[in-house]
């Protein structure tokens, strides 16, 4: 065993730490040991230099070097992420809002792959680097989803639930059941139910078409997506698609209000949310009302189980047998025969309702946008649907969906350019943790993987501003951290298989029967105060295609 002292390039040699290196160690082994000792998130970033800047490429040169060895990170000295100088009180608010997606892009170009922003007293770091994203998203001793007061989900944090809670004991339980309910194997059995709900929109579109009326895209897709999720999660018919005028169910208005108020609260600082009036109070009220509704709906399903008893099943079988997620949660037992505790079931169901429709409604609205904006793509998709004899009566098995290859490319490209999620945030768990590129953060610092900027990164995407479904050839496979509409790592989306199936069915249903055009040509705006990216002023005219 040999001993050598190592310090980070850019830090004083006096900070060097002694590391034991087995005599027969490979270069990789030395990198691994040094990364561990200096809290460098990945050994792959590590290289060794002398104080004169000479690179040490052999184990013996590293071990036998007479002085402490400097450790470069991807060739860099360590550095603190930079950002624009904050103004008093508002910080960088006016540098970032209202167009935070593009402004973040501008700041990455100016300050590098990891930037520091401060808005109303909240400091958040962002990255547009897939390498850094990988290190923050994998859930490790260095980074975890811990929702502290700087985290974008702080206002609606709920440590009893997936999505809204820290990676803690409750998350482990909730995640075990929730992810088992939505496996790739289980999701196809919801295709029929999903499709039955989706085709109800044809009646709404027929009525609007007969009246020669256009509609706000998001207002309608919110109804469609929540109609589907109401059934999928709670077996509840929200009657959103009975007519164009059908009102939104309280379950949905509460959740939409809750997210809207949260964004207002989190973009202005913690004190704002604690006020006994205004958005902070509305946030608390809508949350309470939403949970009352949920409890009532769960009771209805329990009553039904009392009348028509159904067996408890192991997780996998329950997922294949369940009528809806609540039915799964009530009947699924783990390997020890344990069921999910009631309070966790309630908290997780609430999150699944919310995460289920807020995301898919935005995604559907962007799909309408892409259909309207790229009529050639719409024509190609229609041709594919006709060639495959797709109608509203088609039974959508995985084998049928697999044949719709152009539809799949269109969906992937829309989720790249217009993914609804943009801000998975993770929190540093130790001081002086070193990320790829040499960026150093401290315990409690929140870093967001800026999905939008990654999906437009010119080093990853050829002609990123071009909507090009054809880029998705079978050989084109961006890495897991380069294309991640559903995030990646231990806390990534567990509803992605359901969402993708639903969006495929949505496209097949709409495009087969309707020609989609945008009304007016004003630039499309998105809501900067919302947790997800959704178009606010997209108006669509849907014309029935001749049979
Ligand atoms: C297009 C649709 C969707 C998109 C783009 C999307 C995106 C995402 C993203 C980016 C995350 C990570 C959030 C973070 O790290 O903070 C996430 C997590 C999650 N998603 Fe989705 N999602 C979609 C649909 C759904 C659906 C339909 C459901 C359930 C019905 C769902 C349930 C969840 C849950 C429970 C988590 C949290 C997992 C955990 O805490 O470990 N999502 N989703």
Coordinates of C-alpha atoms and ligand atoms in Angstrom, one line a residue:
X1 CA 0.0 0.0 0.0
X2 CA 1.3 3.5 -0.9
X3 CA 0.1 6.8 0.4
X4 CA -0.2 10.0 -1.5
X5 CA -1.7 13.4 -0.8
X6 CA -4.3 14.9 -3.2
X7 CA -5.9 18.4 -3.4
X8 CA -8.4 19.8 -5.8
X9 CA -6.9 21.9 -8.5
X10 CA -7.8 25.5 -7.6
X11 CA -7.7 24.7 -3.8
X12 CA -4.7 25.3 -1.6
X13 CA -2.2 22.4 -1.4
X14 CA -2.6 22.6 2.4
X15 CA -6.1 21.2 1.9
X16 CA -4.6 18.0 0.5
X17 CA -5.9 14.7 1.9
X18 CA -4.0 11.5 2.2
X19 CA -5.3 8.6 0.2
X20 CA -4.1 5.0 0.5
X21 CA -3.5 3.4 -2.9
X22 CA -2.9 -0.4 -3.2
X23 CA 0.5 -0.9 -5.0
X24 CA -1.1 -3.0 -7.8
X25 CA -4.0 -0.5 -8.2
X26 CA -5.2 0.4 -11.7
X27 CA -5.4 4.0 -12.8
X28 CA -9.2 3.7 -12.5
X29 CA -8.9 2.5 -8.9
X30 CA -6.8 5.5 -8.0
X31 CA -9.4 7.8 -9.6
X32 CA -12.1 6.1 -7.6
X33 CA -10.3 6.3 -4.3
X34 CA -9.4 10.0 -4.9
X35 CA -13.0 10.8 -6.0
X36 CA -14.3 9.3 -2.7
X37 CA -11.8 11.1 -0.6
X38 CA -12.5 14.5 -2.1
X39 CA -16.3 14.2 -2.6
X40 CA -16.1 14.2 -6.4
X41 CA -19.3 12.8 -7.7
X42 CA -17.8 10.7 -10.5
X43 CA -14.3 9.3 -10.8
X44 CA -14.6 9.7 -14.5
X45 CA -14.0 13.5 -14.1
X46 CA -10.7 12.9 -12.3
X47 CA -7.2 13.6 -13.7
X48 CA -3.9 14.3 -12.0
X49 CA -1.4 17.1 -12.5
X50 CA 1.7 18.5 -10.8
X51 CA 1.8 22.1 -9.5
X52 CA 3.6 23.0 -12.8
X53 CA 0.5 21.8 -14.7
X54 CA 2.1 18.5 -16.1
X55 CA -0.4 15.7 -16.4
X56 CA 0.4 12.5 -14.5
X57 CA -1.0 9.6 -16.6
X58 CA 0.6 6.6 -14.9
X59 CA -0.2 5.2 -11.4
X60 CA 3.5 5.2 -10.5
X61 CA 3.9 8.8 -11.5
X62 CA 0.9 9.8 -9.4
X63 CA 2.0 7.7 -6.4
X64 CA 5.7 8.6 -6.5
X65 CA 5.2 12.3 -7.1
X66 CA 7.1 14.1 -4.3
X67 CA 4.5 16.8 -3.7
X68 CA 0.8 16.7 -3.2
X69 CA -0.9 15.9 -6.5
X70 CA -3.5 18.4 -7.9
X71 CA -6.8 16.8 -9.1
X72 CA -8.3 18.5 -12.1
X73 CA -12.0 17.9 -12.8
X74 CA -12.7 17.4 -16.5
X75 CA -9.5 19.4 -17.0
X76 CA -10.8 22.3 -14.9
X77 CA -9.9 23.8 -11.5
X78 CA -12.8 23.8 -9.1
X79 CA -15.2 26.8 -9.4
X80 CA -18.3 28.3 -7.9
X81 CA -21.2 28.5 -10.3
X82 CA -21.7 32.1 -11.5
X83 CA -24.8 34.1 -12.3
X84 CA -26.0 37.7 -12.7
X85 CA -25.6 40.0 -9.8
X86 CA -28.8 40.1 -7.8
X87 CA -30.8 43.3 -7.2
X88 CA -32.0 44.1 -3.7
X89 CA -35.1 42.1 -2.7
X90 CA -36.1 40.8 -6.2
X91 CA -32.7 39.3 -6.9
X92 CA -32.5 38.1 -10.5
X93 CA -36.3 38.1 -11.0
X94 CA -36.2 40.5 -13.9
X95 CA -33.3 38.6 -15.6
X96 CA -35.3 35.4 -15.6
X97 CA -39.0 36.1 -15.7
X98 CA -41.4 36.1 -17.5
X99 CA -39.6 34.0 -20.1
X100 CA -37.6 31.8 -17.8
X101 CA -37.0 29.0 -20.4
X102 CA -35.2 31.2 -22.8
X103 CA -33.6 33.4 -20.2
X104 CA -32.0 30.4 -18.5
X105 CA -30.6 29.5 -22.0
X106 CA -29.1 32.9 -22.2
X107 CA -27.5 32.6 -18.8
X108 CA -26.0 29.2 -19.5
X109 CA -24.4 30.7 -22.6
X110 CA -23.0 33.6 -20.5
X111 CA -22.0 31.8 -17.3
X112 CA -21.4 28.1 -18.2
X113 CA -23.0 24.7 -17.6
X114 CA -24.0 25.4 -14.0
X115 CA -25.5 28.8 -13.1
X116 CA -26.5 30.4 -9.9
X117 CA -29.8 32.3 -9.7
X118 CA -31.4 34.1 -6.8
X119 CA -35.1 35.1 -6.9
X120 CA -36.8 36.8 -4.0
X121 CA -34.2 35.4 -1.6
X122 CA -34.3 31.8 -2.9
X123 CA -31.0 30.6 -4.4
X124 CA -31.3 27.9 -7.0
X125 CA -28.6 26.5 -9.2
X126 CA -29.4 25.2 -12.7
X127 CA -27.6 23.0 -15.2
X128 CA -27.9 22.4 -18.9
X129 CA -25.3 19.6 -18.8
X130 CA -26.3 15.9 -19.2
X131 CA -23.2 14.9 -17.2
X132 CA -24.0 17.1 -14.3
X133 CA -27.7 16.1 -14.5
X134 CA -26.7 12.5 -14.2
X135 CA -24.8 13.1 -11.1
X136 CA -27.6 15.1 -9.4
X137 CA -30.4 12.8 -10.5
X138 CA -29.1 9.4 -9.7
X139 CA -29.9 9.6 -5.9
X140 CA -26.5 9.1 -4.2
X141 CA -24.8 10.1 -0.9
X142 CA -24.1 13.4 -2.7
X143 CA -27.5 14.4 -4.1
X144 CA -31.0 13.5 -3.3
X145 CA -34.5 14.8 -3.7
X146 CA -34.8 16.8 -0.5
X147 CA -37.4 19.5 -0.6
X148 CA -35.9 22.4 1.4
X149 CA -37.0 26.0 1.4
X150 CA -35.1 26.7 -1.9
X151 CA -36.7 23.8 -3.7
X152 CA -39.4 24.6 -6.3
X153 CA -41.8 22.1 -4.7
X154 CA -41.4 23.5 -1.2
X155 CA -44.9 25.1 -1.1
X156 CA -46.6 21.8 -1.7
X157 CA -44.1 19.5 0.0
X158 CA -45.7 16.5 1.5
X159 CA -43.4 13.9 3.1
X160 CA -46.1 11.2 3.0
X161 CA -46.1 11.1 -0.8
X162 CA -44.0 10.3 -3.8
X163 CA -43.2 13.3 -6.0
X164 CA -43.8 15.9 -3.3
X165 CA -41.7 14.3 -0.6
X166 CA -38.0 13.8 0.2
X167 CA -36.4 10.5 -0.5
X168 CA -37.3 9.1 2.9
X169 CA -38.9 6.1 4.6
X170 CA -42.4 7.0 3.4
X171 CA -41.1 7.6 -0.1
X172 CA -39.7 4.0 -0.2
X173 CA -43.1 2.6 0.8
X174 CA -45.2 4.8 -1.5
X175 CA -42.8 4.2 -4.4
X176 CA -42.9 0.5 -3.9
X177 CA -46.7 0.4 -4.4
X178 CA -47.1 3.3 -6.8
X179 CA -44.4 2.1 -9.2
X180 CA -45.7 -1.5 -9.1
X181 CA -49.2 -0.2 -10.1
X182 CA -47.9 1.3 -13.4
X183 CA -45.3 -1.1 -14.8
X184 CA -44.9 -1.4 -18.6
X185 CA -46.5 -4.8 -18.2
X186 CA -49.6 -3.5 -16.4
X187 CA -50.3 -0.4 -18.5
X188 CA -51.6 -2.0 -21.7
X189 CA -54.6 -3.3 -19.7
X190 CA -55.7 0.3 -19.2
X191 CA -55.6 1.1 -23.0
X192 CA -59.3 0.3 -23.5
X193 CA -60.5 2.4 -20.6
X194 CA -58.2 5.3 -21.7
X195 CA -59.4 5.1 -25.3
X196 CA -63.1 4.9 -24.2
X197 CA -62.6 8.2 -22.3
X198 CA -60.6 9.9 -25.1
X199 CA -63.1 9.2 -27.8
X200 CA -65.6 11.2 -25.8
X201 CA -63.8 14.3 -27.1
X202 CA -65.1 13.5 -30.6
X203 CA -68.6 14.5 -29.5
X204 CA -67.3 17.8 -28.1
X205 CA -65.3 18.5 -31.3
X206 CA -68.3 17.7 -33.4
X207 CA -70.4 20.2 -31.6
X208 CA -67.8 22.9 -31.8
X209 CA -67.3 22.1 -35.5
X210 CA -71.0 22.4 -36.2
X211 CA -71.0 25.8 -34.5
X212 CA -67.9 26.8 -36.4
X213 CA -66.2 27.6 -33.1
X214 CA -62.5 27.5 -32.1
X215 CA -61.3 26.6 -28.6
X216 CA -58.5 27.4 -26.2
X217 CA -56.3 24.3 -26.5
X218 CA -55.2 24.0 -22.9
X219 CA -58.8 24.6 -21.6
X220 CA -59.9 21.5 -23.6
X221 CA -56.9 19.3 -23.0
X222 CA -57.2 20.0 -19.2
X223 CA -60.7 18.5 -19.4
X224 CA -59.6 15.6 -21.6
X225 CA -56.5 14.6 -19.5
X226 CA -58.3 14.9 -16.2
X227 CA -61.3 12.9 -17.6
X228 CA -58.9 10.1 -18.3
X229 CA -57.0 10.4 -15.0
X230 CA -60.3 10.6 -13.0
X231 CA -61.1 7.1 -14.3
X232 CA -57.5 5.7 -14.2
X233 CA -56.8 6.7 -10.6
X234 CA -60.3 6.8 -8.9
X235 CA -62.8 5.2 -11.2
X236 CA -64.5 8.6 -11.1
X237 CA -66.4 9.9 -14.2
X238 CA -65.7 13.7 -14.1
X239 CA -68.2 14.3 -16.9
X240 CA -65.8 16.8 -18.5
X241 CA -66.6 15.7 -22.1
X242 CA -70.4 15.5 -22.0
X243 CA -70.6 18.8 -23.9
X244 CA -68.2 21.7 -24.7
X245 CA -69.7 23.6 -21.7
X246 CA -69.2 20.8 -19.1
X247 CA -67.6 22.4 -16.1
X248 CA -64.4 21.2 -14.4
X249 CA -64.9 18.9 -11.4
X250 CA -63.8 20.3 -8.1
X251 CA -61.0 17.7 -7.9
X252 CA -59.4 19.4 -10.9
X253 CA -60.1 23.0 -10.0
X254 CA -58.6 22.5 -6.5
X255 CA -55.5 20.9 -7.9
X256 CA -55.0 23.6 -10.6
X257 CA -55.5 26.3 -8.0
X258 CA -53.1 24.6 -5.6
X259 CA -50.3 24.4 -8.2
X260 CA -50.9 28.0 -9.4
X261 CA -50.7 29.3 -5.9
X262 CA -47.6 27.3 -5.1
X263 CA -45.7 28.8 -8.1
X264 CA -46.7 32.2 -6.9
X265 CA -45.6 31.5 -3.4
X266 CA -42.3 29.7 -4.3
X267 CA -41.3 32.4 -6.8
X268 CA -41.6 35.1 -4.1
X269 CA -40.1 33.7 -1.0
X270 CA -41.1 31.8 2.1
X271 CA -42.6 34.7 4.0
X272 CA -45.1 35.3 1.2
X273 CA -46.7 31.8 1.6
X274 CA -47.1 32.3 5.4
X275 CA -49.4 35.3 5.1
X276 CA -52.9 34.7 6.5
X277 CA -54.4 36.0 3.2
X278 CA -53.6 35.9 -0.5
X279 CA -51.9 32.9 -2.4
X280 CA -50.5 31.3 0.8
X281 CA -53.9 31.0 2.4
X282 CA -55.6 29.9 -0.9
X283 CA -52.9 27.2 -1.2
X284 CA -53.7 25.8 2.2
X285 CA -57.5 26.0 1.5
X286 CA -57.4 24.3 -1.8
X287 CA -55.2 21.5 -0.5
X288 CA -57.6 20.8 2.4
X289 CA -60.6 20.7 0.1
X290 CA -58.8 18.4 -2.4
X291 CA -58.0 15.9 0.2
X292 CA -61.6 15.8 1.5
X293 CA -62.8 15.0 -2.0
X294 CA -60.3 12.3 -2.4
X295 CA -61.3 10.7 0.9
X296 CA -64.9 10.6 -0.2
X297 CA -64.1 9.0 -3.5
X298 CA -62.0 6.4 -1.8
X299 CA -64.8 5.6 0.5
X300 CA -67.1 5.0 -2.5
X301 CA -64.6 2.4 -3.9
X302 CA -64.4 0.8 -0.4
X303 CA -68.2 0.6 -0.2
X304 CA -68.2 -1.1 -3.6
X305 CA -65.6 -3.6 -2.4
X306 CA -67.8 -4.4 0.6
X307 CA -70.8 -5.2 -1.7
X308 CA -68.7 -7.0 -4.3
X309 CA -65.7 -8.5 -2.5
X310 CA -62.5 -8.8 -4.6
X311 CA -59.4 -10.7 -3.6
X312 CA -56.2 -9.2 -2.3
X313 CA -53.3 -9.9 -4.6
X314 CA -49.5 -9.6 -4.8
X315 CA -48.3 -6.4 -6.3
X316 CA -47.7 -7.7 -9.8
X317 CA -51.0 -9.5 -10.1
X318 CA -52.9 -6.7 -8.5
X319 CA -51.5 -4.2 -11.1
X320 CA -52.8 -6.4 -14.0
X321 CA -56.2 -7.0 -12.3
X322 CA -57.0 -3.5 -10.9
X323 CA -59.8 -1.4 -12.3
X324 CA -58.0 1.8 -11.3
X325 CA -55.1 2.8 -9.1
X326 CA -57.3 3.2 -6.0
X327 CA -58.5 -0.4 -6.5
X328 CA -54.9 -1.4 -6.8
X329 CA -53.9 0.4 -3.6
X330 CA -56.8 -1.2 -1.6
X331 CA -56.0 -4.7 -2.7
X332 CA -52.3 -5.0 -3.4
X333 CA -50.1 -6.7 -0.7
X334 CA -46.3 -6.9 -0.8
X335 CA -44.1 -9.9 -0.3
X336 CA -44.8 -9.8 3.5
X337 CA -48.6 -9.6 2.9
X338 CA -48.5 -5.9 4.0
X339 CA -50.8 -3.3 2.4
X340 CA -49.9 0.4 2.1
X341 CA -51.0 2.3 5.2
X342 CA -54.2 4.4 4.8
X343 CA -52.6 7.8 5.2
X344 CA -49.8 7.0 2.7
X345 CA -52.4 5.6 0.3
X346 CA -54.4 8.9 0.5
X347 CA -51.4 11.1 0.1
X348 CA -50.0 9.1 -2.8
X349 CA -53.4 8.9 -4.6
X350 CA -53.7 12.6 -4.4
X351 CA -50.3 13.0 -6.0
X352 CA -51.0 10.6 -8.7
X353 CA -54.2 12.4 -9.6
X354 CA -52.3 15.7 -9.8
X355 CA -49.1 14.5 -11.4
X356 CA -51.3 12.5 -13.9
X357 CA -53.4 15.2 -15.4
X358 CA -51.4 18.4 -15.0
X359 CA -48.6 16.9 -17.1
X360 CA -50.6 15.1 -19.7
X361 CA -53.0 18.1 -20.3
X362 CA -50.0 20.3 -21.0
X363 CA -48.4 17.6 -23.3
X364 CA -51.7 17.2 -25.2
X365 CA -52.0 21.0 -25.7
X366 CA -48.4 21.0 -27.1
X367 CA -49.3 18.1 -29.4
X368 CA -52.2 20.2 -30.8
X369 CA -49.7 23.0 -31.3
X370 CA -47.3 20.8 -33.2
X371 CA -50.1 19.4 -35.3
X372 CA -51.3 22.9 -36.2
X373 CA -47.8 24.3 -36.8
X374 CA -46.6 21.4 -39.0
X375 CA -49.5 20.4 -41.3
X376 CA -47.2 18.1 -43.3
X377 CA -46.5 16.0 -40.2
X378 CA -50.2 15.9 -39.6
X379 CA -50.8 14.6 -43.1
X380 CA -48.2 11.9 -42.7
X381 CA -49.6 10.8 -39.5
X382 CA -53.1 10.6 -41.0
X383 CA -51.8 8.5 -43.9
X384 CA -50.2 6.1 -41.4
X385 CA -53.5 5.8 -39.4
X386 CA -55.5 5.2 -42.6
X387 CA -52.9 2.7 -43.9
X388 CA -53.2 0.8 -40.6
X389 CA -57.0 0.9 -40.6
X390 CA -57.2 2.8 -37.3
X391 CA -60.6 4.0 -36.4
X392 CA -62.3 5.0 -33.2
X393 CA -63.3 1.4 -32.7
X394 CA -59.8 0.0 -33.0
X395 CA -58.6 -2.0 -30.0
X396 CA -55.2 -0.5 -29.2
X397 CA -53.0 -3.4 -28.2
X398 CA -49.2 -2.8 -27.9
X399 CA -48.8 -4.6 -31.3
X400 CA -51.2 -2.1 -33.0
X401 CA -49.4 0.9 -31.4
X402 CA -46.0 -0.5 -32.5
X403 CA -47.0 -0.1 -36.1
X404 CA -47.6 3.6 -35.8
X405 CA -43.9 4.5 -36.2
X406 CA -44.4 8.0 -37.6
X407 CA -46.8 8.9 -34.7
X408 CA -44.1 7.7 -32.3
X409 CA -41.5 10.0 -33.9
X410 CA -43.9 12.9 -33.8
X411 CA -44.6 12.3 -30.1
X412 CA -40.9 12.0 -29.2
X413 CA -40.0 15.2 -31.0
X414 CA -42.9 17.2 -29.5
X415 CA -41.8 16.0 -26.0
X416 CA -38.3 17.1 -26.8
X417 CA -39.3 20.7 -27.9
X418 CA -42.3 21.1 -25.8
X419 CA -42.0 18.8 -22.8
X420 CA -44.3 20.0 -20.1
X421 CA -41.8 19.4 -17.2
X422 CA -38.8 21.6 -16.9
X423 CA -37.4 21.6 -13.4
X424 CA -36.5 18.4 -11.5
X425 CA -34.6 19.7 -8.5
X426 CA -32.1 17.8 -6.3
X427 CA -30.3 18.9 -3.1
X428 CA -26.7 18.6 -2.2
X429 CA -26.2 16.3 0.8
X430 CA -22.6 17.3 1.7
X431 CA -20.4 20.4 1.7
X432 CA -17.9 21.0 -1.1
X433 CA -19.3 18.4 -3.4
X434 CA -17.6 18.5 -6.8
X435 CA -19.6 18.1 -9.9
X436 CA -18.4 17.4 -13.5
X437 CA -16.7 20.5 -14.9
X438 CA -15.4 21.3 -11.4
X439 CA -18.5 23.1 -10.1
X440 CA -18.6 23.0 -6.3
X441 CA -21.8 23.2 -4.2
X442 CA -22.5 23.0 -0.5
X443 CA -25.0 20.9 1.6
X444 CA -28.5 22.2 1.1
X445 CA -27.8 23.8 -2.3
X446 CA -30.6 23.0 -4.8
X447 CA -29.7 22.2 -8.4
X448 CA -32.3 21.9 -11.2
X449 CA -31.7 19.9 -14.3
X450 CA -33.0 22.4 -16.9
X451 CA -34.7 20.0 -19.2
X452 CA -35.7 22.6 -21.7
X453 CA -32.2 23.8 -22.2
X454 CA -30.8 20.3 -22.4
X455 CA -33.4 19.4 -25.1
X456 CA -32.2 22.4 -27.1
X457 CA -28.5 22.0 -26.5
X458 CA -26.6 22.5 -29.8
X459 CA -23.9 20.1 -28.7
X460 CA -26.5 17.3 -28.4
X461 CA -29.0 18.1 -31.1
X462 CA -28.4 18.8 -34.7
X463 CA -30.4 21.9 -35.6
X464 CA -32.2 21.9 -32.2
X465 CA -34.7 24.6 -33.1
X466 CA -36.1 22.6 -36.0
X467 CA -39.1 20.4 -35.4
X468 CA -37.9 17.2 -37.1
X469 CA -39.6 13.9 -36.2
X470 CA -37.4 12.2 -38.8
X471 CA -34.4 12.7 -36.5
X472 CA -35.8 9.8 -34.5
X473 CA -34.4 7.0 -36.7
X474 CA -34.0 3.6 -35.1
X475 CA -30.3 4.2 -34.8
X476 CA -30.6 7.6 -33.1
X477 CA -30.4 7.1 -29.4
X478 CA -29.6 10.1 -27.2
X479 CA -28.4 9.1 -23.8
X480 CA -30.8 8.9 -20.8
X481 CA -29.6 12.3 -19.6
X482 CA -29.7 14.0 -23.0
X483 CA -33.4 13.3 -23.7
X484 CA -35.5 13.1 -20.5
X485 CA -39.0 14.5 -20.7
X486 CA -39.8 12.3 -17.7
X487 CA -36.5 13.1 -15.9
X488 CA -34.2 10.2 -15.1
X489 CA -32.7 8.5 -12.0
X490 CA -34.3 7.2 -8.8
X491 CA -36.9 9.9 -8.6
X492 CA -38.0 10.0 -12.3
X493 CA -41.5 9.7 -13.5
X494 CA -43.3 6.4 -12.6
X495 CA -46.3 7.3 -14.8
X496 CA -44.4 7.5 -18.1
X497 CA -45.7 4.3 -19.6
X498 CA -49.2 5.3 -18.9
X499 CA -48.6 8.9 -20.2
X500 CA -47.0 7.7 -23.4
X501 CA -49.8 5.2 -24.1
X502 CA -52.4 7.9 -23.4
X503 CA -50.7 10.5 -25.7
X504 CA -50.4 7.9 -28.5
X505 CA -54.1 7.2 -28.2
X506 CA -54.9 10.9 -28.1
X507 CA -53.0 11.6 -31.3
X508 CA -54.5 8.6 -33.1
X509 CA -58.0 9.6 -32.1
X510 CA -57.7 13.3 -32.9
X511 CA -55.7 13.1 -36.1
X512 CA -57.9 10.3 -37.6
X513 CA -61.0 12.4 -37.5
X514 CA -60.0 16.1 -37.3
X515 CA -57.9 18.5 -39.2
X516 CA -56.2 20.8 -36.6
X517 CA -55.4 24.4 -37.4
X518 CA -54.2 27.3 -35.2
X519 CA -56.5 30.3 -35.2
X520 CA -54.6 33.6 -35.5
X521 CA -50.9 33.8 -35.8
X522 CA -49.8 35.5 -32.6
X523 CA -46.7 34.1 -30.9
X524 CA -47.6 31.4 -28.4
X525 CA -47.1 32.3 -24.7
X526 CA -46.6 30.0 -21.8
X527 CA -47.5 30.6 -18.2
X528 CA -44.3 31.5 -16.3
X529 CA -46.1 31.1 -12.9
X530 CA -47.1 27.5 -13.4
X531 CA -45.1 24.4 -12.3
X532 CA -45.4 23.0 -15.8
X533 CA -45.1 24.5 -19.3
X534 CA -48.5 25.0 -20.9
X535 CA -49.5 27.2 -23.8
X536 CA -52.0 29.9 -22.6
X537 CA -53.1 31.6 -25.8
X538 CA -53.2 28.7 -28.3
X539 CA -56.6 28.7 -30.1
X540 CA -57.5 25.7 -32.3
X541 CA -60.1 25.2 -34.9
X542 CA -60.7 21.4 -35.4
X543 CA -62.5 20.6 -38.7
X544 CA -64.1 17.1 -39.2
X545 CA -62.3 15.3 -42.0
X546 CA -64.6 13.9 -44.7
X547 CA -65.1 10.1 -44.2
Ligands
LIG1 C1 -46.4 13.8 -20.3 C2 -46.7 13.4 -19.1 C3 -45.7 13.4 -17.9 C4 -44.5 14.0 -17.8 C5 -43.8 14.9 -18.8 C6 -44.0 13.7 -16.5 C7 -42.7 14.2 -16.0 C8 -42.2 13.8 -14.8 C9 -41.0 14.3 -14.3 C10 -40.0 15.2 -15.0 C11 -40.8 13.8 -13.0 C12 -39.7 14.1 -12.1 C13 -40.0 15.2 -11.1 C14 -38.9 15.6 -10.2 O1 -37.9 15.1 -10.2 O2 -39.1 16.6 -9.4 C15 -42.0 13.0 -12.7 C16 -42.2 12.3 -11.6 C17 -43.3 11.7 -11.3 N1 -44.4 11.4 -12.1 FE1 -44.6 12.1 -14.0 N2 -44.8 12.9 -15.9 C18 -45.9 12.7 -16.7 C19 -47.0 11.9 -16.4 C20 -47.3 11.3 -15.3 C21 -48.4 10.5 -15.0 C22 -49.6 10.2 -16.0 C23 -48.3 10.0 -13.7 C24 -49.2 9.2 -12.9 C25 -50.5 8.9 -13.1 C26 -47.1 10.5 -13.2 C27 -46.6 10.3 -11.9 C28 -45.4 10.7 -11.4 C29 -44.9 10.5 -10.1 C30 -45.6 9.8 -9.0 C31 -43.6 11.1 -10.0 C32 -42.7 11.1 -8.8 C33 -41.9 9.8 -8.6 C34 -41.1 9.9 -7.3 O3 -41.3 10.7 -6.5 O4 -40.2 9.0 -7.1 N3 -46.5 11.3 -14.2 N4 -42.8 13.1 -13.8

